Backbone as ProteinMPNN parsed JSONL, in Angstrom:
{"seq_chain_A": "XXXXXXXXXXXXXXXXXXXXXXXXXXXXXXXXXXXXXXXXXXXXXXXXXXXXXXXXXXXXXXXXXXXXXXXXXXXXXXXXXXXXXXXXXXXX", "coords_chain_A": {"N_chain_A": [[-3.523, 7.77, 19.652], [-2.76, 10.849, 17.791], [-2.594, 13.545, 15.32], [0.697, 14.951, 14.218], [2.365, 12.733, 14.983], [1.305, 10.173, 14.748], [0.556, 10.544, 12.414], [3.091, 10.232, 11.268], [4.009, 7.541, 12.362], [2.018, 6.142, 10.879], [2.464, 6.46, 8.228], [5.257, 5.569, 7.766], [4.284, 2.59, 8.373], [2.374, 2.289, 6.086], [4.285, 2.579, 4.148], [6.126, -0.035, 4.367], [4.03, -1.702, 4.425], [3.355, -1.537, 1.689], [5.374, -2.215, 0.334], [5.506, -4.929, 1.285], [3.231, -6.444, -0.214], [3.995, -5.637, -2.631], [6.121, -7.392, -2.754], [4.67, -9.679, -2.691], [2.906, -9.615, -4.807], [4.711, -9.787, -6.909], [6.125, -12.265, -7.087], [5.64, -13.827, -4.721], [3.086, -14.705, -4.341], [3.045, -17.021, -5.738], [5.155, -18.682, -4.409], [3.636, -18.984, -1.844], [1.408, -20.718, -2.967], [-0.924, -19.73, -2.858], [-4.281, -20.144, -3.788], [-6.452, -18.256, -6.74], [-8.519, -17.08, -5.369], [-7.695, -16.924, -2.731], [-5.699, -15.385, -2.972], [-7.191, -12.689, -3.968], [-8.715, -12.406, -1.675], [-6.56, -11.639, 0.25], [-6.009, -9.132, -0.959], [-8.181, -7.323, -0.9], [-8.076, -7.23, 1.842], [-5.673, -5.527, 2.342], [-6.685, -3.354, 0.94], [-8.387, -2.304, 2.488], [-6.888, -2.104, 4.873], [-4.96, 0.11, 4.014], [-6.73, 2.037, 3.097], [-7.433, 2.712, 5.871], [-5.025, 3.207, 7.122], [-4.522, 5.607, 5.529], [-6.598, 7.177, 6.697], [-5.351, 7.92, 8.755], [-3.315, 9.615, 8.301], [-2.511, 13.008, 7.968], [-4.368, 15.11, 5.888], [-2.602, 16.416, 4.34], [-0.144, 15.89, 4.364], [0.297, 13.902, 2.355], [0.482, 14.073, -0.976], [-2.275, 15.109, -3.125], [-3.116, 14.003, -5.479], [-1.614, 11.359, -5.386], [-2.697, 10.416, -2.93], [-5.115, 9.755, -3.782], [-4.478, 7.733, -5.692], [-3.429, 5.678, -4.11], [-5.732, 4.905, -3.266], [-7.074, 3.286, -5.038], [-7.303, 0.24, -6.869], [-5.074, -0.362, -8.072], [-2.455, -0.172, -6.141], [-2.752, -2.665, -4.795], [-2.29, -4.24, -6.216], [0.169, -4.179, -7.627], [3.224, -4.869, -8.568], [5.705, -4.396, -8.941], [6.728, -2.28, -7.272], [5.924, 0.01, -7.407], [4.599, 1.809, -6.123], [5.736, 1.991, -3.503], [7.835, 3.305, -4.515], [6.893, 5.549, -5.386], [5.879, 7.018, -2.385], [8.18, 6.825, -1.038], [9.972, 8.511, -2.808], [8.464, 10.726, -1.985], [7.957, 11.208, 0.809], [10.645, 11.329, 1.21]], "CA_chain_A": [[-2.875, 9.098, 19.105], [-3.42, 11.594, 16.624], [-1.471, 14.454, 14.889], [2.079, 14.294, 13.294], [3.215, 11.348, 15.594], [0.354, 9.431, 14.138], [0.693, 10.392, 10.704], [4.219, 9.756, 10.532], [3.895, 6.277, 12.476], [1.144, 5.546, 9.905], [3.448, 6.648, 6.791], [5.781, 4.396, 7.735], [3.294, 1.433, 8.237], [2.154, 2.085, 5.012], [5.531, 2.084, 3.187], [6.323, -1.082, 4.839], [2.755, -2.462, 3.796], [3.19, -1.682, -0.022], [6.466, -3.348, -0.178], [5.107, -6.288, 1.311], [1.984, -5.994, -1.342], [4.992, -5.652, -4.323], [6.667, -8.562, -3.119], [3.856, -10.825, -2.761], [2.484, -9.62, -6.146], [5.745, -10.148, -7.915], [6.464, -13.544, -6.869], [5.392, -14.39, -3.25], [1.826, -15.516, -4.428], [3.386, -18.177, -6.216], [5.612, -19.299, -3.465], [2.559, -19.189, -1.202], [0.515, -21.562, -3.208], [-2.516, -19.322, -2.965], [-4.98, -19.825, -5.335], [-7.002, -17.214, -6.715], [-9.444, -16.581, -4.414], [-7.308, -16.739, -1.445], [-5.061, -13.723, -3.14], [-7.832, -11.561, -3.903], [-8.844, -11.784, 0.13], [-5.552, -10.716, 1.156], [-5.742, -7.599, -1.907], [-9.445, -6.688, -0.502], [-7.589, -6.798, 3.248], [-4.745, -4.857, 2.089], [-7.431, -2.377, 0.671], [-8.911, -1.778, 3.484], [-5.856, -1.483, 5.835], [-4.587, 1.262, 3.442], [-7.598, 3.214, 3.851], [-7.398, 2.809, 7.571], [-3.79, 4.238, 7.335], [-4.216, 6.819, 4.926], [-7.548, 7.662, 7.587], [-4.801, 8.764, 10.201], [-2.413, 10.362, 7.731], [-2.666, 13.893, 7.939], [-4.333, 15.267, 4.729], [-1.552, 17.493, 3.517], [0.992, 14.739, 4.519], [0.699, 13.497, 1.129], [-0.263, 15.0, -2.572], [-3.893, 14.602, -3.443], [-3.216, 13.042, -6.421], [-0.939, 10.03, -4.487], [-3.565, 9.665, -2.218], [-6.013, 9.216, -4.831], [-3.967, 6.621, -6.369], [-3.526, 4.915, -3.192], [-7.09, 4.682, -2.792], [-7.624, 2.77, -5.721], [-7.071, -0.972, -6.87], [-3.634, 0.062, -8.029], [-1.479, -0.325, -5.173], [-2.879, -4.043, -4.295], [-2.001, -5.198, -7.707], [1.573, -3.925, -7.912], [4.382, -6.548, -8.383], [7.083, -3.432, -9.46], [7.006, -1.554, -6.506], [5.776, 1.522, -8.116], [3.913, 2.979, -5.144], [6.594, 1.842, -2.483], [8.824, 4.257, -5.024], [6.212, 7.074, -4.996], [5.739, 7.178, -1.478], [9.464, 7.148, -0.912], [10.039, 10.229, -3.086], [7.303, 11.951, -1.207], [8.515, 11.604, 2.116], [12.59, 11.404, 1.55]], "C_chain_A": [[-3.334, 9.419, 17.88], [-2.232, 13.03, 16.186], [-0.175, 13.939, 13.942], [2.377, 13.037, 13.739], [2.384, 10.309, 14.988], [0.308, 9.531, 12.659], [1.979, 9.729, 10.353], [4.552, 8.215, 10.921], [2.704, 5.584, 11.172], [1.743, 5.66, 8.537], [4.538, 5.845, 6.786], [5.654, 2.722, 7.807], [2.915, 0.914, 6.968], [3.307, 1.875, 3.769], [5.765, 0.282, 3.449], [5.077, -1.943, 3.961], [2.844, -2.526, 2.329], [4.403, -2.116, -0.572], [6.225, -4.623, -0.17], [4.28, -6.676, 0.182], [2.803, -6.267, -2.407], [5.594, -7.088, -4.334], [5.819, -10.045, -3.22], [3.448, -10.462, -4.253], [3.554, -9.995, -7.128], [6.331, -11.618, -7.778], [6.298, -14.337, -5.478], [4.206, -15.58, -3.69], [2.347, -16.879, -5.109], [4.297, -19.098, -5.284], [4.72, -19.722, -2.202], [1.967, -20.452, -1.704], [-0.65, -21.22, -3.076], [-3.145, -19.597, -3.946], [-5.461, -18.351, -5.333], [-7.764, -16.443, -5.871], [-9.015, -16.163, -3.103], [-6.246, -15.417, -1.414], [-5.828, -12.675, -3.244], [-8.186, -11.214, -2.546], [-7.807, -11.28, 0.517], [-5.671, -9.416, 0.468], [-7.056, -6.963, -1.194], [-8.889, -6.454, 0.757], [-6.683, -5.489, 3.291], [-5.389, -3.353, 1.717], [-7.815, -1.46, 1.933], [-7.906, -1.103, 4.768], [-5.116, -0.143, 5.088], [-5.485, 2.478, 3.278], [-7.431, 3.688, 5.034], [-6.48, 3.736, 7.698], [-3.55, 5.54, 6.479], [-5.684, 7.891, 5.886], [-6.74, 8.596, 8.843], [-3.771, 9.593, 9.749], [-2.817, 11.583, 7.474], [-3.228, 14.169, 6.46], [-3.355, 15.891, 3.699], [-0.358, 16.688, 3.786], [1.26, 14.294, 3.401], [-0.182, 14.206, 0.177], [-1.67, 14.418, -2.845], [-3.72, 13.729, -4.354], [-2.548, 11.26, -6.053], [-2.288, 9.503, -3.542], [-5.045, 9.446, -2.852], [-5.757, 7.856, -5.612], [-4.016, 5.415, -5.425], [-4.9, 4.321, -2.962], [-7.708, 3.849, -3.961], [-7.361, 1.459, -5.637], [-5.346, -1.274, -7.102], [-2.378, -0.881, -7.298], [-1.544, -1.869, -5.026], [-2.517, -5.073, -5.189], [-0.517, -4.75, -8.288], [2.413, -5.029, -7.727], [5.781, -5.59, -8.662], [7.437, -2.748, -8.012], [7.21, -0.077, -6.753], [5.372, 2.356, -7.234], [4.435, 2.929, -3.926], [7.455, 3.32, -3.145], [8.222, 5.584, -4.988], [6.475, 7.753, -3.779], [7.367, 7.48, -0.89], [10.227, 8.593, -1.547], [9.353, 11.111, -2.502], [7.873, 12.034, -0.039], [9.954, 11.241, 2.648], [12.967, 12.858, 1.852]], "O_chain_A": [[-4.007, 8.757, 17.089], [-1.212, 13.3, 16.819], [-0.07, 12.944, 13.224], [2.665, 12.187, 12.896], [3.084, 9.348, 14.668], [0.034, 8.615, 11.884], [2.101, 8.9, 9.451], [5.217, 7.549, 10.128], [2.853, 4.439, 10.745], [1.404, 4.806, 7.717], [4.825, 5.353, 5.696], [6.475, 1.866, 7.479], [2.971, -0.26, 6.604], [3.19, 1.193, 2.751], [5.493, -0.508, 2.544], [5.294, -2.684, 3.002], [2.427, -3.526, 1.746], [4.533, -2.373, -1.769], [6.488, -5.42, -1.071], [4.9, -7.47, -0.525], [2.419, -7.133, -3.193], [5.662, -7.835, -5.31], [6.196, -11.13, -3.663], [3.833, -11.357, -5.005], [3.205, -10.53, -8.18], [7.129, -11.945, -8.655], [6.858, -15.416, -5.282], [4.256, -16.798, -3.521], [1.728, -17.878, -4.742], [4.15, -20.312, -5.429], [5.04, -20.728, -1.569], [1.978, -21.374, -0.888], [-1.55, -22.059, -3.12], [-2.684, -19.348, -5.06], [-5.187, -17.475, -4.513], [-7.613, -15.232, -5.713], [-9.607, -15.338, -2.406], [-5.969, -14.685, -0.464], [-5.422, -11.633, -2.73], [-8.072, -10.062, -2.127], [-7.965, -10.307, 1.255], [-5.458, -8.445, 1.194], [-6.823, -5.798, -0.872], [-9.123, -5.29, 1.083], [-6.877, -4.566, 4.082], [-4.819, -2.32, 2.069], [-7.577, -0.282, 2.197], [-8.058, -0.052, 5.391], [-4.685, 0.676, 5.901], [-5.107, 3.649, 3.311], [-7.294, 4.883, 5.297], [-6.698, 4.845, 8.185], [-2.633, 6.342, 6.658], [-5.745, 9.112, 5.744], [-7.168, 9.502, 9.559], [-3.229, 10.326, 10.576], [-3.676, 11.551, 6.593], [-2.633, 13.499, 5.616], [-3.413, 15.814, 2.472], [0.599, 17.107, 3.135], [2.461, 14.175, 3.158], [-1.252, 14.769, 0.41], [-1.952, 13.226, -2.715], [-4.148, 12.594, -4.143], [-3.051, 10.218, -6.472], [-2.727, 8.353, -3.53], [-5.969, 8.944, -2.211], [-6.621, 7.093, -6.044], [-4.508, 4.339, -5.764], [-5.02, 3.21, -2.444], [-8.926, 3.693, -3.88], [-7.125, 1.085, -4.488], [-4.617, -2.087, -6.533], [-1.694, -1.825, -7.692], [-0.465, -2.455, -5.116], [-2.442, -6.295, -5.053], [-0.203, -5.057, -9.438], [2.311, -5.928, -6.892], [6.879, -6.14, -8.574], [8.633, -2.761, -7.721], [8.116, 0.715, -6.493], [5.634, 3.554, -7.339], [3.899, 3.635, -3.071], [7.685, 4.279, -2.408], [8.836, 6.595, -4.645], [7.101, 8.812, -3.769], [7.543, 8.528, -0.27], [10.846, 9.457, -0.925], [9.673, 12.3, -2.524], [8.386, 13.129, 0.192], [10.373, 10.984, 3.776], [14.137, 13.154, 2.098]]}, "name": "protein", "num_of_chains": 1, "seq": "XXXXXXXXXXXXXXXXXXXXXXXXXXXXXXXXXXXXXXXXXXXXXXXXXXXXXXXXXXXXXXXXXXXXXXXXXXXXXXXXXXXXXXXXXXXX"}
């Protein structure tokens, strides 16, 4: 699947992923009992997943600045839901 439908599905998946990441970084890592190495491995996987989703989201579906921010480490370290809110504001 490609085009607008794939882009829309990827956008929804990205929003859900960012929400899960924020929850994990807020308190989930404590509840999970994960050590630093395990948490870092999860974050590396999330970075790859974010990149993969962004590859399927049409270039003009997101502002360039937000797309660039999502490619940094900041979203996988976010525990406040900053990137969830940024994405929600854009797709609302």
